[in-house]
Amino acid sequence: MKSVRIGLMGLGTVGGGTAAVLQRNAEEITQRVGRSVDIVRAAAREINEQTAFAADSAVKLSDDAWDVVNDADVDVVVELIGGYSPARELVLKAIENGKHVVTANKALIAMHGDEIFAAASAKGVSVCYEAAVAGGIPIIKAMREGLTANKIEWLAGIINGTGNFILTEMRDKGRDFDDVLKEAQALGYAEADPTFDVEGIDAAHKLTILASIAFSIPLQFDKTFTEGISKVTTEDVIYAEELGYRIKHLGVARKTAKGIEMRVHPTLIPQKRLIANVDGVMNAVLVQGDAVGPTLYYGAGAGAEPTASAVVADIIDIARTFEATVENKVCALGYQSGKESNTAVLSSDDFETAYYLRLSVDDRPGVLADVARIFAEQEISIEAVIQKEPVSEGASVDLILLTQTVQEKRMNAALSKVESSKISESVTRIRVEHLN
Ligand code: HSE
């Protein structure tokens, strides 16, 4: 049987990992696919003696990615460049040239996926993107195929390895935020622009994709609420532990009677939940289906070979179904084109969550009563209160509150009153998810 010929765009962390896995496991892959999978072309920004394949005459090297998408000998283009552009243009051109595409690019899929999948469907080629979400965890396959019998009620995931690595090192070793971020960059976990990791944009890209598969809705990255971890303080990490919680950067997608919540933010999770104990660069996604109940998927969320594991699995999927028509393949987002749901995505005002709040208040009688009155006006029920000792006489004290579930607009109203009446100049708020 004819071999499947691969063109790789990008020979960085994931590109290098993909080349290594394809070469090391070539025998097993051929056994599983029934034909060999060969890299015939590769492009990298800079070519020198150290570049992968520099000494391999079977692989044509180029410093121009357009050479890969325009190469008549390439069957499958693997896009590992990242970013919105020129990745979008390259992928669309590859499709126009009749090539299948594998990509690890979550930004590309979250922003331009609908356009790309429509073009691929019209041309009869596949676009696979397992590596775009949660690194090596086969979560796209699990949701699109393994859970396809279910109505998905909600999902919650730690879907950025860099952010989880930072939060874990801060909590366990008391390390400095910037210092840990530098290590994550050196290990190849972080995005080219690490603010994408720290400010939650990378996780929002991934959550957008998961929500689309879960609820059969078009990709709507612009409607995903996004809050990063850069403002999480060591005090909050310690107070959360005292209350029996861990702070994790969580992506949550939930279907409610009013619409769909799509949100990424630091979150307190009860310590006893398995997902609260997912540490370091590991990712995990918890999915609640109406038939199966909760299922949890765990694995490395970033890094060369874990991500390559997902890229190569997509290549193998394409190779296995090389002759199948588009109608005989699994739909890109799990639902048939034209059958998408128009369920609205909710604005943050309509989210419903519980809250952890940290106020800095004067150490005087009546402060707690003032706070309680403002919360009562908004019908917010307080579940727990801790007041810390003042560090010196007359100093303000930290007041920590846990609330029950409340609509976000009510919380906004209460907190703006607490701040405007100077009870606490500013209030730190972190959402709480019990995930039960
Ligand atoms: N920067 C990403 C992360 C890489 O840290 O999770 C994997 O998508």
CSV table of N, CA and C and ligand atoms in Angstrom, one decimal, residues 14 104 106 131-136 158-165 184 188-194 196-198 202-203 206 281-283 300-303 307, ligand 1:
chain,number,residue,atom,x,y,z
A,14,VAL,N,7.3,21.1,19.6
A,14,VAL,CA,6.4,20.0,19.2
A,14,VAL,C,6.8,19.4,17.9
A,104,ALA,N,-1.7,21.6,15.9
A,104,ALA,CA,-1.8,21.6,17.3
A,104,ALA,C,-2.2,23.0,17.8
A,106,LYS,N,-4.4,25.7,18.9
A,106,LYS,CA,-5.7,26.0,19.5
A,106,LYS,C,-6.2,27.4,19.1
A,131,ALA,N,-4.1,17.7,19.4
A,131,ALA,CA,-3.0,18.3,20.2
A,131,ALA,C,-3.3,19.7,20.6
A,132,ALA,N,-4.4,20.3,20.1
A,132,ALA,CA,-4.7,21.7,20.4
A,132,ALA,C,-5.2,21.8,21.8
A,133,VAL,N,-5.8,20.7,22.4
A,133,VAL,CA,-6.4,20.8,23.7
A,133,VAL,C,-5.8,19.8,24.6
A,134,ALA,N,-5.3,20.3,25.8
A,134,ALA,CA,-4.8,19.4,26.8
A,134,ALA,C,-3.7,18.5,26.4
A,135,GLY,N,-2.8,19.0,25.5
A,135,GLY,CA,-1.6,18.3,25.1
A,135,GLY,C,-1.8,16.8,24.8
A,136,GLY,N,-1.2,15.9,25.6
A,136,GLY,CA,-1.3,14.5,25.2
A,136,GLY,C,-2.6,13.8,25.6
A,158,ILE,N,-8.4,21.8,33.9
A,158,ILE,CA,-7.2,22.4,34.0
A,158,ILE,C,-6.5,22.2,32.7
A,159,ILE,N,-6.5,23.3,31.8
A,159,ILE,CA,-6.2,23.0,30.4
A,159,ILE,C,-5.0,24.0,30.0
A,160,ASN,N,-4.3,24.5,31.0
A,160,ASN,CA,-3.0,25.2,30.6
A,160,ASN,C,-1.9,24.7,31.6
A,161,GLY,N,-1.0,24.0,31.0
A,161,GLY,CA,0.1,23.3,31.8
A,161,GLY,C,1.0,24.4,32.4
A,162,THR,N,1.3,25.5,31.7
A,162,THR,CA,2.2,26.5,32.3
A,162,THR,C,1.5,27.1,33.5
A,163,GLY,N,0.3,27.5,33.4
A,163,GLY,CA,-0.4,28.1,34.6
A,163,GLY,C,-0.5,27.1,35.8
A,164,ASN,N,-0.7,25.9,35.5
A,164,ASN,CA,-0.8,24.9,36.6
A,164,ASN,C,0.5,24.7,37.2
A,165,PHE,N,1.6,24.7,36.4
A,165,PHE,CA,2.9,24.5,36.9
A,165,PHE,C,3.3,25.7,37.8
A,184,ALA,N,9.1,27.5,33.1
A,184,ALA,CA,8.1,26.9,32.1
A,184,ALA,C,8.5,27.2,30.7
A,188,GLY,N,9.8,24.5,27.5
A,188,GLY,CA,9.0,24.5,26.3
A,188,GLY,C,7.5,24.3,26.5
A,189,TYR,N,7.1,24.7,27.7
A,189,TYR,CA,5.6,24.6,28.0
A,189,TYR,C,4.9,25.8,27.5
A,190,ALA,N,5.5,27.0,27.7
A,190,ALA,CA,4.8,28.2,27.5
A,190,ALA,C,4.6,28.6,26.1
A,191,GLU,N,3.6,29.4,25.8
A,191,GLU,CA,3.3,29.9,24.5
A,191,GLU,C,4.5,30.9,24.1
A,192,ALA,N,4.5,31.2,22.8
A,192,ALA,CA,5.5,32.2,22.3
A,192,ALA,C,5.4,33.5,23.1
A,193,ASP,N,4.1,33.9,23.3
A,193,ASP,CA,3.8,35.0,24.1
A,193,ASP,C,3.2,34.5,25.4
A,194,PRO,N,4.0,34.4,26.5
A,194,PRO,CA,3.5,33.7,27.7
A,194,PRO,C,2.4,34.4,28.4
A,196,PHE,N,-0.3,34.7,27.0
A,196,PHE,CA,-1.4,33.9,26.6
A,196,PHE,C,-1.7,32.8,27.7
A,197,ASP,N,-0.6,32.3,28.3
A,197,ASP,CA,-0.8,31.3,29.4
A,197,ASP,C,-1.3,31.9,30.7
A,198,VAL,N,-0.6,33.0,31.1
A,198,VAL,CA,-0.8,33.6,32.4
A,198,VAL,C,-2.2,34.3,32.4
A,202,ASP,N,-4.8,31.3,26.3
A,202,ASP,CA,-4.6,29.9,25.8
A,202,ASP,C,-5.7,28.9,26.3
A,203,ALA,N,-6.0,29.0,27.6
A,203,ALA,CA,-7.0,28.2,28.1
A,203,ALA,C,-8.4,28.5,27.5
A,206,LYS,N,-8.8,26.8,24.2
A,206,LYS,CA,-9.1,25.4,24.4
A,206,LYS,C,-10.5,25.2,24.9
A,281,VAL,N,2.7,20.4,35.4
A,281,VAL,CA,2.3,20.7,34.0
A,281,VAL,C,1.2,19.8,33.6
A,282,MET,N,0.7,18.9,34.5
A,282,MET,CA,-0.4,18.0,34.1
A,282,MET,C,-1.7,18.8,33.9
A,283,ASN,N,-2.5,18.2,33.0
A,283,ASN,CA,-3.8,18.8,32.8
A,283,ASN,C,-4.9,17.7,33.2
A,300,ALA,N,-0.3,14.7,30.6
A,300,ALA,CA,0.6,15.9,30.4
A,300,ALA,C,0.0,16.9,29.4
A,301,GLY,N,-0.1,18.1,29.9
A,301,GLY,CA,-0.8,19.2,29.1
A,301,GLY,C,0.1,19.9,28.1
A,302,ALA,N,1.4,19.7,28.2
A,302,ALA,CA,2.3,20.4,27.3
A,302,ALA,C,3.6,19.6,27.3
A,303,GLY,N,4.5,20.1,26.4
A,303,GLY,CA,5.8,19.4,26.3
A,303,GLY,C,6.0,18.7,25.0
A,307,THR,N,2.7,16.2,23.5
A,307,THR,CA,1.9,16.9,22.5
A,307,THR,C,2.1,16.1,21.2
B,1,HSE,N1,1.3,26.8,26.6
B,1,HSE,C1,0.4,25.6,26.6
B,1,HSE,C2,0.3,25.1,28.0
B,1,HSE,C3,1.0,24.5,25.7
B,1,HSE,O1,1.1,25.5,28.9
B,1,HSE,O2,-0.6,24.4,28.3
B,1,HSE,C4,0.1,23.4,25.4
B,1,HSE,O3,-1.1,23.8,24.8
